mmCIF file of C-alpha atoms and ligand atoms in Angstrom:
data_model
loop_
_atom_site.group_PDB
_atom_site.id
_atom_site.type_symbol
_atom_site.label_atom_id
_atom_site.label_comp_id
_atom_site.label_asym_id
_atom_site.label_seq_id
_atom_site.Cartn_x
_atom_site.Cartn_y
_atom_site.Cartn_z
ATOM 1 C CA MET D 184 0.000 0.000 0.000
ATOM 2 C CA ALA D 185 1.397 3.481 -0.860
ATOM 3 C CA CYS D 186 2.380 5.657 2.101
ATOM 4 C CA ARG D 187 0.484 8.960 1.803
ATOM 5 C CA GLY D 188 2.279 10.914 4.548
ATOM 6 C CA PRO D 189 1.149 13.641 6.996
ATOM 7 C CA LEU D 190 0.516 16.304 4.298
ATOM 8 C CA PHE D 191 -2.016 14.046 2.547
ATOM 9 C CA SER D 192 -3.794 13.388 5.895
ATOM 10 C CA LEU D 193 -3.979 17.114 6.571
ATOM 11 C CA VAL D 194 -5.555 17.805 3.146
ATOM 12 C CA VAL D 195 -8.084 14.981 3.680
ATOM 13 C CA GLN D 196 -8.974 16.362 7.147
ATOM 14 C CA GLU D 197 -9.520 19.835 5.644
ATOM 15 C CA ILE D 198 -11.759 18.444 2.886
ATOM 16 C CA ASP D 199 -13.736 16.445 5.494
ATOM 17 C CA ALA D 200 -14.159 19.582 7.590
ATOM 18 C CA GLU D 201 -15.404 21.529 4.544
ATOM 19 C CA ILE D 202 -17.919 18.800 3.664
ATOM 20 C CA LYS D 203 -19.149 18.704 7.290
ATOM 21 C CA ALA D 204 -19.529 22.516 7.307
ATOM 22 C CA ASP D 205 -21.557 22.318 4.073
ATOM 23 C CA VAL D 206 -23.799 19.606 5.509
ATOM 24 C CA ASP D 207 -24.273 21.564 8.765
ATOM 25 C CA GLN D 208 -25.065 24.724 6.814
ATOM 26 C CA ASN D 209 -27.605 22.846 4.704
ATOM 27 C CA ARG D 210 -29.136 21.367 7.849
ATOM 28 C CA GLY D 211 -29.363 24.911 9.233
ATOM 29 C CA THR D 212 -31.429 26.009 6.248
ATOM 30 C CA ARG D 213 -33.637 22.913 6.548
ATOM 31 C CA LEU D 214 -36.714 22.650 8.603
ATOM 32 C CA PRO D 215 -36.545 23.561 12.310
ATOM 33 C CA ALA D 216 -38.366 21.140 14.579
ATOM 34 C CA ASP D 217 -40.772 23.859 15.745
ATOM 35 C CA MET D 218 -42.026 24.799 12.266
ATOM 36 C CA PRO D 219 -45.736 25.596 12.719
ATOM 37 C CA ILE D 220 -48.481 23.154 11.881
ATOM 38 C CA ARG D 221 -51.455 24.741 10.136
ATOM 39 C CA ARG D 222 -54.907 23.605 9.058
ATOM 40 C CA LEU D 223 -54.820 23.146 5.312
ATOM 41 C CA GLY D 224 -57.598 24.198 2.943
ATOM 42 C CA ILE D 225 -58.648 23.067 -0.513
ATOM 43 C CA ASP D 226 -56.116 25.514 -2.050
ATOM 44 C CA ASP D 227 -53.417 23.246 -0.623
ATOM 45 C CA LEU D 228 -54.731 20.244 -2.558
ATOM 46 C CA PRO D 229 -52.052 20.428 -5.329
ATOM 47 C CA ASP D 230 -49.296 20.414 -2.678
ATOM 48 C CA CYS D 231 -50.929 17.464 -0.882
ATOM 49 C CA MET D 232 -50.886 15.550 -4.169
ATOM 50 C CA LEU D 233 -47.215 16.428 -4.753
ATOM 51 C CA LEU D 234 -46.391 15.282 -1.224
ATOM 52 C CA ALA D 235 -48.125 11.957 -1.876
ATOM 53 C CA GLN D 236 -46.156 11.554 -5.106
ATOM 54 C CA ASP D 237 -42.929 12.252 -3.226
ATOM 55 C CA ARG D 238 -43.664 9.102 -1.173
ATOM 56 C CA GLU D 239 -44.629 7.173 -4.314
ATOM 57 C CA TRP D 240 -48.292 7.167 -3.429
ATOM 58 C CA LEU D 241 -50.922 7.903 -6.067
ATOM 59 C CA SER D 242 -51.951 11.570 -6.166
ATOM 60 C CA GLU D 243 -55.629 10.597 -5.716
ATOM 61 C CA GLU D 244 -57.304 13.976 -6.192
ATOM 62 C CA HIS D 245 -60.816 12.535 -5.848
ATOM 63 C CA ARG D 246 -59.991 10.950 -2.480
ATOM 64 C CA TRP D 247 -58.200 14.074 -1.199
ATOM 65 C CA ARG D 248 -61.284 16.167 -2.069
ATOM 66 C CA LEU D 249 -63.464 13.898 0.048
ATOM 67 C CA LEU D 250 -60.927 14.090 2.875
ATOM 68 C CA PHE D 251 -60.966 17.895 2.748
ATOM 69 C CA ASP D 252 -64.787 17.759 2.875
ATOM 70 C CA VAL D 253 -65.144 15.420 5.846
ATOM 71 C CA GLY D 254 -61.833 15.698 7.687
ATOM 72 C CA GLU D 255 -59.383 18.183 9.102
ATOM 73 C CA VAL D 256 -56.182 18.307 7.049
ATOM 74 C CA TYR D 257 -53.078 19.561 8.840
ATOM 75 C CA GLY D 258 -49.736 20.301 7.275
ATOM 76 C CA ILE D 259 -46.283 21.813 7.701
ATOM 77 C CA ASP D 260 -44.960 24.125 5.001
ATOM 78 C CA ALA D 261 -41.553 23.272 3.564
ATOM 79 C CA PRO D 262 -39.074 26.169 3.587
ATOM 80 C CA GLY D 263 -38.575 25.992 -0.168
ATOM 81 C CA GLY D 264 -42.321 25.823 -0.977
ATOM 82 C CA GLY D 265 -44.791 22.985 -0.965
ATOM 83 C CA LEU D 266 -45.476 20.795 2.047
ATOM 84 C CA ALA D 267 -42.990 19.031 4.306
ATOM 85 C CA GLY D 268 -45.725 16.890 5.863
ATOM 86 C CA ALA D 269 -49.467 16.366 6.236
ATOM 87 C CA VAL D 270 -52.036 14.311 8.105
ATOM 88 C CA VAL D 271 -55.849 14.045 7.974
ATOM 89 C CA SER D 272 -58.177 13.439 10.905
ATOM 90 C CA SER D 273 -61.832 12.635 10.232
ATOM 91 C CA ARG D 274 -64.012 12.732 13.334
ATOM 92 C CA TYR D 275 -67.198 10.731 13.690
ATOM 93 C CA GLY D 276 -69.002 12.356 16.607
ATOM 94 C CA THR D 277 -67.159 11.957 19.886
ATOM 95 C CA GLY D 278 -66.616 8.232 19.346
ATOM 96 C CA ILE D 279 -63.978 7.714 16.670
ATOM 97 C CA ALA D 280 -61.452 9.732 14.705
ATOM 98 C CA ALA D 281 -59.918 8.075 11.654
ATOM 99 C CA ILE D 282 -56.430 9.308 10.909
ATOM 100 C CA GLY D 283 -54.898 8.890 7.490
ATOM 101 C CA MET D 284 -52.652 10.297 4.755
ATOM 102 C CA MET D 285 -49.807 10.675 7.238
ATOM 103 C CA LEU D 286 -46.981 11.811 4.995
ATOM 104 C CA VAL D 287 -43.608 13.436 5.530
ATOM 105 C CA ALA D 288 -41.544 14.385 2.475
ATOM 106 C CA ARG D 289 -38.487 12.203 2.050
ATOM 107 C CA GLU D 290 -36.245 15.242 2.375
ATOM 108 C CA HIS D 291 -37.623 16.020 5.848
ATOM 109 C CA GLU D 292 -38.148 12.558 7.281
ATOM 110 C CA ARG D 293 -36.764 11.242 10.598
ATOM 111 C CA ARG D 294 -36.619 14.664 12.198
ATOM 112 C CA GLY D 295 -39.711 14.397 14.325
ATOM 113 C CA LEU D 296 -42.264 15.924 11.915
ATOM 114 C CA GLY D 297 -44.335 12.744 11.727
ATOM 115 C CA ARG D 298 -44.562 12.580 15.494
ATOM 116 C CA ARG D 299 -45.517 16.263 15.742
ATOM 117 C CA LEU D 300 -48.217 15.956 13.091
ATOM 118 C CA MET D 301 -49.712 12.855 14.698
ATOM 119 C CA THR D 302 -49.591 14.402 18.197
ATOM 120 C CA HIS D 303 -51.297 17.516 16.820
ATOM 121 C CA ALA D 304 -54.071 15.443 15.229
ATOM 122 C CA LEU D 305 -54.499 13.371 18.416
ATOM 123 C CA ASP D 306 -54.660 16.472 20.639
ATOM 124 C CA ARG D 307 -57.479 17.844 18.508
ATOM 125 C CA SER D 308 -59.464 14.655 18.034
ATOM 126 C CA GLY D 309 -61.103 14.503 21.485
ATOM 127 C CA THR D 310 -62.688 11.142 20.591
ATOM 128 C CA ALA D 311 -62.867 8.011 22.727
ATOM 129 C CA SER D 312 -60.965 6.012 20.064
ATOM 130 C CA VAL D 313 -58.621 6.833 17.246
ATOM 131 C CA TRP D 314 -58.376 4.408 14.308
ATOM 132 C CA LEU D 315 -55.763 4.134 11.593
ATOM 133 C CA SER D 316 -54.161 1.686 9.228
ATOM 134 C CA ALA D 317 -50.393 1.737 9.504
ATOM 135 C CA THR D 318 -47.672 1.040 6.978
ATOM 136 C CA ASP D 319 -44.420 -0.475 8.233
ATOM 137 C CA TYR D 320 -42.942 3.042 8.126
ATOM 138 C CA GLY D 321 -45.554 4.460 10.461
ATOM 139 C CA ARG D 322 -46.192 1.570 12.835
ATOM 140 C CA PRO D 323 -43.193 2.026 15.239
ATOM 141 C CA LEU D 324 -44.042 5.701 15.630
ATOM 142 C CA TYR D 325 -47.728 4.976 16.288
ATOM 143 C CA GLU D 326 -46.874 2.288 18.842
ATOM 144 C CA ARG D 327 -44.772 4.806 20.741
ATOM 145 C CA LEU D 328 -47.768 7.156 20.709
ATOM 146 C CA GLY D 329 -50.003 4.545 22.362
ATOM 147 C CA PHE D 330 -51.632 2.809 19.392
ATOM 148 C CA ARG D 331 -52.154 -0.958 19.510
ATOM 149 C CA ALA D 332 -52.586 -3.289 16.545
ATOM 150 C CA ILE D 333 -55.965 -5.037 16.408
ATOM 151 C CA GLY D 334 -55.530 -6.739 13.038
ATOM 152 C CA HIS D 335 -54.242 -6.456 9.522
ATOM 153 C CA CYS D 336 -55.702 -5.293 6.253
ATOM 154 C CA SER D 337 -54.481 -6.170 2.759
ATOM 155 C CA ALA D 338 -55.161 -4.336 -0.463
ATOM 156 C CA TYR D 339 -56.053 -6.736 -3.297
ATOM 157 C CA THR D 340 -55.920 -5.371 -6.835
ATOM 158 C CA GLY D 341 -56.176 -6.673 -10.381
ATOM 159 C CA SER D 342 -58.454 -7.193 -13.331
ATOM 160 C CA PHE D 343 -61.767 -8.569 -12.164
ATOM 161 C CA ARG D 344 -63.012 -11.814 -13.655
ATOM 162 C CA SER D 345 -66.379 -13.259 -12.792
ATOM 163 C CA SER D 346 -66.633 -16.623 -11.062
ATOM 164 C CA ARG D 347 -69.064 -19.505 -11.073
ATOM 165 C CA SER D 348 -69.751 -18.782 -7.411
ATOM 166 C CA ASP D 349 -71.279 -15.378 -8.265
ATOM 167 C CA PRO D 350 -75.007 -15.148 -7.617
ATOM 168 C CA ALA D 351 -77.123 -15.776 -10.714
ATOM 169 C CA ARG D 352 -79.154 -12.670 -9.920
ATOM 170 C CA PRO D 353 -78.140 -9.533 -7.987
ATOM 171 C CA VAL D 354 -78.926 -9.631 -4.253
ATOM 172 C CA SER D 355 -78.955 -5.835 -4.208
ATOM 173 C CA ARG D 356 -80.471 -2.927 -6.085
ATOM 174 C CA PRO D 357 -79.090 0.535 -6.895
ATOM 175 C CA MET D 358 -79.432 2.919 -3.961
ATOM 176 C CA ALA D 359 -82.080 5.636 -4.433
ATOM 177 C CA ALA D 360 -81.895 9.128 -2.925
ATOM 178 C CA SER D 361 -84.826 8.167 -0.671
ATOM 179 C CA ASP D 362 -82.692 5.336 0.851
ATOM 180 C CA LEU D 363 -80.251 7.784 2.436
ATOM 181 C CA PRO D 364 -81.943 8.082 5.877
ATOM 182 C CA ALA D 365 -82.059 4.263 6.233
ATOM 183 C CA VAL D 366 -78.442 3.915 5.046
ATOM 184 C CA LEU D 367 -77.328 6.597 7.516
ATOM 185 C CA ALA D 368 -79.141 4.808 10.359
ATOM 186 C CA LEU D 369 -77.664 1.417 9.411
ATOM 187 C CA ASP D 370 -74.147 2.852 9.105
ATOM 188 C CA ALA D 371 -74.443 4.555 12.514
ATOM 189 C CA GLU D 372 -75.727 1.353 14.144
ATOM 190 C CA VAL D 373 -72.928 -0.816 12.693
ATOM 191 C CA CYS D 374 -70.079 1.678 13.171
ATOM 192 C CA GLY D 375 -71.350 2.823 16.573
ATOM 193 C CA VAL D 376 -70.837 6.471 15.603
ATOM 194 C CA PRO D 377 -72.657 8.928 13.337
ATOM 195 C CA ARG D 378 -70.714 9.198 10.069
ATOM 196 C CA THR D 379 -73.292 11.615 8.641
ATOM 197 C CA GLU D 380 -70.839 13.973 6.889
ATOM 198 C CA LEU D 381 -69.135 11.057 5.180
ATOM 199 C CA VAL D 382 -72.113 8.858 4.281
ATOM 200 C CA THR D 383 -74.150 11.816 2.981
ATOM 201 C CA ARG D 384 -71.360 12.522 0.474
ATOM 202 C CA LEU D 385 -71.005 8.934 -0.722
ATOM 203 C CA PRO D 386 -73.736 8.997 -3.401
ATOM 204 C CA ALA D 387 -71.858 11.826 -5.174
ATOM 205 C CA PHE D 388 -68.430 10.345 -4.447
ATOM 206 C CA CYS D 389 -69.177 6.791 -5.569
ATOM 207 C CA THR D 390 -69.750 5.644 -9.130
ATOM 208 C CA SER D 391 -72.189 3.063 -7.838
ATOM 209 C CA MET D 392 -74.012 2.425 -4.562
ATOM 210 C CA ARG D 393 -76.238 -0.568 -3.932
ATOM 211 C CA VAL D 394 -78.486 -1.607 -1.042
ATOM 212 C CA VAL D 395 -79.747 -4.947 0.228
ATOM 213 C CA GLU D 396 -83.297 -5.039 1.548
ATOM 214 C CA GLY D 397 -84.740 -7.390 4.137
ATOM 215 C CA PRO D 398 -88.385 -7.715 5.230
ATOM 216 C CA SER D 399 -88.025 -4.759 7.604
ATOM 217 C CA GLY D 400 -85.894 -2.428 5.544
ATOM 218 C CA ILE D 401 -82.315 -1.940 4.401
ATOM 219 C CA THR D 402 -79.876 -4.424 5.952
ATOM 220 C CA GLY D 403 -76.804 -3.750 3.858
ATOM 221 C CA TYR D 404 -75.188 -1.255 1.542
ATOM 222 C CA GLY D 405 -72.016 -0.911 -0.458
ATOM 223 C CA GLY D 406 -70.236 1.482 -2.762
ATOM 224 C CA ALA D 407 -67.657 1.568 -5.529
ATOM 225 C CA TRP D 408 -65.636 4.667 -6.379
ATOM 226 C CA ARG D 409 -63.016 5.721 -8.914
ATOM 227 C CA ASN D 410 -59.503 6.212 -7.633
ATOM 228 C CA GLU D 411 -57.656 7.336 -10.767
ATOM 229 C CA SER D 412 -57.614 4.278 -13.082
ATOM 230 C CA VAL D 413 -58.765 1.960 -10.293
ATOM 231 C CA THR D 414 -62.272 1.206 -9.047
ATOM 232 C CA ALA D 415 -62.153 0.785 -5.269
ATOM 233 C CA LEU D 416 -64.867 -1.238 -3.545
ATOM 234 C CA GLY D 417 -66.069 0.012 -0.156
ATOM 235 C CA PRO D 418 -67.764 0.749 2.128
ATOM 236 C CA LEU D 419 -69.555 -2.544 2.587
ATOM 237 C CA ILE D 420 -72.010 -3.336 5.367
ATOM 238 C CA ALA D 421 -74.108 -6.503 5.326
ATOM 239 C CA GLY D 422 -76.132 -8.632 7.734
ATOM 240 C CA ASP D 423 -73.932 -11.694 7.202
ATOM 241 C CA GLU D 424 -70.926 -12.927 5.268
ATOM 242 C CA PRO D 425 -72.762 -14.636 2.343
ATOM 243 C CA THR D 426 -74.708 -11.423 1.710
ATOM 244 C CA ALA D 427 -71.479 -9.403 1.889
ATOM 245 C CA LEU D 428 -69.882 -11.652 -0.742
ATOM 246 C CA ALA D 429 -72.911 -11.430 -3.019
ATOM 247 C CA LEU D 430 -73.029 -7.641 -2.639
ATOM 248 C CA LEU D 431 -69.318 -7.496 -3.496
ATOM 249 C CA SER D 432 -70.005 -9.459 -6.690
ATOM 250 C CA ASP D 433 -72.886 -7.103 -7.571
ATOM 251 C CA LEU D 434 -70.633 -4.055 -7.117
ATOM 252 C CA ALA D 435 -67.687 -5.620 -8.952
ATOM 253 C CA ALA D 436 -69.851 -6.679 -11.921
ATOM 254 C CA GLU D 437 -70.526 -3.042 -12.828
ATOM 255 C CA ALA D 438 -67.025 -1.709 -12.002
ATOM 256 C CA GLU D 439 -64.592 -0.579 -14.690
ATOM 257 C CA GLY D 440 -60.807 -0.956 -14.980
ATOM 258 C CA THR D 441 -58.569 -2.404 -12.315
ATOM 259 C CA LEU D 442 -60.376 -3.333 -9.126
ATOM 260 C CA ARG D 443 -59.153 -2.738 -5.569
ATOM 261 C CA VAL D 444 -60.541 -4.055 -2.341
ATOM 262 C CA ASP D 445 -59.034 -3.462 1.140
ATOM 263 C CA VAL D 446 -59.846 -6.562 3.184
ATOM 264 C CA GLU D 447 -59.200 -7.045 6.886
ATOM 265 C CA HIS D 448 -57.703 -10.455 7.606
ATOM 266 C CA ARG D 449 -60.608 -11.234 9.948
ATOM 267 C CA TRP D 450 -62.567 -11.877 6.732
ATOM 268 C CA PRO D 451 -60.774 -14.855 5.063
ATOM 269 C CA ALA D 452 -63.824 -15.517 2.872
ATOM 270 C CA LEU D 453 -63.474 -12.026 1.385
ATOM 271 C CA ILE D 454 -59.789 -12.678 0.698
ATOM 272 C CA ASP D 455 -60.794 -15.925 -1.045
ATOM 273 C CA TRP D 456 -63.374 -13.943 -3.027
ATOM 274 C CA ALA D 457 -60.668 -11.469 -4.142
ATOM 275 C CA VAL D 458 -58.257 -14.209 -5.245
ATOM 276 C CA GLU D 459 -60.989 -16.211 -6.974
ATOM 277 C CA HIS D 460 -61.941 -13.076 -8.943
ATOM 278 C CA GLY D 461 -58.423 -12.463 -10.243
ATOM 279 C CA LEU D 462 -57.062 -10.012 -7.671
ATOM 280 C CA SER D 463 -53.751 -10.378 -5.866
ATOM 281 C CA ARG D 464 -52.308 -8.882 -2.709
ATOM 282 C CA ALA D 465 -50.591 -5.515 -3.268
ATOM 283 C CA PHE D 466 -49.646 -4.497 0.292
ATOM 284 C CA THR D 467 -50.637 -5.016 3.922
ATOM 285 C CA THR D 468 -51.124 -2.532 6.745
ATOM 286 C CA ALA D 469 -51.720 -2.971 10.468
ATOM 287 C CA VAL D 470 -55.114 -1.839 11.742
ATOM 288 C CA MET D 471 -54.417 0.112 14.924
ATOM 289 C CA ILE D 472 -56.480 1.875 17.535
ATOM 290 C CA ARG D 473 -55.711 4.142 20.476
ATOM 291 C CA GLY D 474 -58.042 4.589 23.436
ATOM 292 C CA ALA D 475 -61.299 2.711 23.895
ATOM 293 C CA ASP D 476 -62.241 -0.412 21.928
ATOM 294 C CA LEU D 477 -64.248 0.388 18.808
ATOM 295 C CA PRO D 478 -68.000 0.722 19.335
ATOM 296 C CA GLY D 479 -70.802 -0.685 17.166
ATOM 297 C CA ASP D 480 -71.330 -4.075 15.591
ATOM 298 C CA ARG D 481 -68.121 -4.611 13.626
ATOM 299 C CA ASP D 482 -69.249 -8.104 12.584
ATOM 300 C CA ARG D 483 -71.394 -6.398 9.959
ATOM 301 C CA LEU D 484 -68.702 -3.991 8.751
ATOM 302 C CA PHE D 485 -66.911 -5.789 5.903
ATOM 303 C CA LEU D 486 -65.057 -3.017 4.061
ATOM 304 C CA PRO D 487 -63.948 0.519 4.900
ATOM 305 C CA VAL D 488 -64.733 3.451 2.604
ATOM 306 C CA ALA D 489 -60.968 3.904 2.267
ATOM 307 C CA LEU D 490 -57.961 3.194 4.471
ATOM 308 C CA ALA D 491 -57.761 6.852 5.458
ATOM 309 C CA LEU D 492 -61.411 6.982 6.548
ATOM 310 C CA GLY D 493 -62.318 3.681 8.160
HETATM 311 C C1 COA J 647 -44.201 7.375 8.454
HETATM 312 C C2 COA J 647 -43.687 8.787 8.297
HETATM 313 C C3 COA J 647 -44.884 9.739 8.193
HETATM 314 C C4 COA J 647 -42.843 9.149 9.515
HETATM 315 O O1 COA J 647 -42.480 10.525 9.422
HETATM 316 P P1 COA J 647 -41.154 11.089 10.128
HETATM 317 O O2 COA J 647 -41.230 12.569 10.101
HETATM 318 O O3 COA J 647 -39.970 10.459 9.513
HETATM 319 O O4 COA J 647 -41.366 10.559 11.618
HETATM 320 P P2 COA J 647 -40.515 10.958 12.888
HETATM 321 O O5 COA J 647 -39.279 11.681 12.481
HETATM 322 O O6 COA J 647 -41.413 11.657 13.833
HETATM 323 O O7 COA J 647 -40.180 9.546 13.481
HETATM 324 C C5 COA J 647 -39.631 8.551 12.622
HETATM 325 C C6 COA J 647 -38.269 8.135 13.121
HETATM 326 O O8 COA J 647 -37.333 9.216 13.115
HETATM 327 C C7 COA J 647 -36.692 9.266 14.397
HETATM 328 N N1 COA J 647 -36.333 10.662 14.611
HETATM 329 C C8 COA J 647 -37.132 11.641 15.034
HETATM 330 N N2 COA J 647 -36.423 12.785 15.134
HETATM 331 C C9 COA J 647 -35.167 12.488 14.729
HETATM 332 C C10 COA J 647 -33.972 13.255 14.588
HETATM 333 N N3 COA J 647 -33.931 14.559 14.898
HETATM 334 N N4 COA J 647 -32.890 12.629 14.108
HETATM 335 C C11 COA J 647 -32.913 11.322 13.774
HETATM 336 N N5 COA J 647 -34.010 10.558 13.912
HETATM 337 C C12 COA J 647 -35.110 11.133 14.383
HETATM 338 C C13 COA J 647 -37.750 8.755 15.322
HETATM 339 O O9 COA J 647 -37.247 8.292 16.549
HETATM 340 C C14 COA J 647 -38.267 7.627 14.521
HETATM 341 O O10 COA J 647 -37.309 6.565 14.558
HETATM 342 P P3 COA J 647 -37.608 5.051 14.214
HETATM 343 O O11 COA J 647 -38.590 4.974 13.072
HETATM 344 O O12 COA J 647 -36.292 4.448 13.902
HETATM 345 O O13 COA J 647 -38.198 4.471 15.447
HETATM 346 C C15 COA J 647 -42.803 8.923 7.019
HETATM 347 O O14 COA J 647 -41.798 7.951 7.067
HETATM 348 C C16 COA J 647 -43.555 8.732 5.712
HETATM 349 O O15 COA J 647 -44.167 9.660 5.199
HETATM 350 N N6 COA J 647 -43.509 7.506 5.153
HETATM 351 C C17 COA J 647 -44.104 7.184 3.865
HETATM 352 C C18 COA J 647 -45.611 7.251 3.918
HETATM 353 C C19 COA J 647 -46.164 6.365 5.016
HETATM 354 O O16 COA J 647 -45.889 5.180 5.058
HETATM 355 N N7 COA J 647 -46.949 6.995 5.902
HETATM 356 C C20 COA J 647 -47.543 6.315 7.023
HETATM 357 C C21 COA J 647 -48.910 5.911 6.692
HETATM 358 S S1 COA J 647 -49.639 5.020 8.020
#
């Protein structure tokens, strides 16, 4: 090995010192930990979409618009423009807040912004329970903030193909405007909280909504909505699992493009349905809650509206 001598070492030390000074200076111009959190408005939508893209999520304008309508969107401005981070909290009465779209730009990650945003959202929720679905990135942080995992949820996507097990005739019919009061009541009973703001917007948000009727009124309902080139299925509430599966088939039969369904692992029959209809697992998140156990009759809640909303 060539001997480089003391002069060489001195030059290397000086270069190292210069690089360190540059890095420190850059850090100095980067985001301070006490950068204010502000409530975002619909004008911030383009920056929310750019932030999502920065983390390789879809930009999902349609979904963000619904979140701005029903939830509180908080964000931190990045010094150079745009957003350094964002989070959405959607409150359903005093019972549950669903937290979603927790995003910190790659450039600003691991500096405490995620924790600050989540703490901010939690401080303002004031609900007995907080619900979220956590990626592997978020889960350690949420555990430290008192969340506990109660299950897992996998997104299944793909081109839908019908199956011999599909019902010969639909078990459901298209939802009419006059069904809304009954759907609101059913949703509140099953979820244990009033989701009025959300459910009232679903007929405009969804491309299709269907209801199942029993002898004494509506016992189930489901929706399908466009998420860019994908049709997402959900919400889905039904009196029992066979009806849920049949309602899924009814919704899927009229869906266009790639299909997506977010299934909690407590519903293996729904996972089988997804696989049998040509979908495959895209990713899995942990379903987590903080505070009281979830209210309502969750045995009739088969699909969320979206992972960010519960
Ligand atoms: C999940 C996410 C929001 C976390 O944001 P974040 O700002 O990096 O979070 P924090 O900085 O508060 O905490 C994350 C980590 O940084 C560490 N950290 C916090 N401040 C730090 C600092 N000054 N220096 C070094 N590390 C620090 C935390 O201890 C934590 O460490 P760990 O994950 O090893 O346990 C971000 O990674 C993200 O947007 N991921 C992609 C999208 C996603 O998956 N979102 C979650 C959806 S549920």
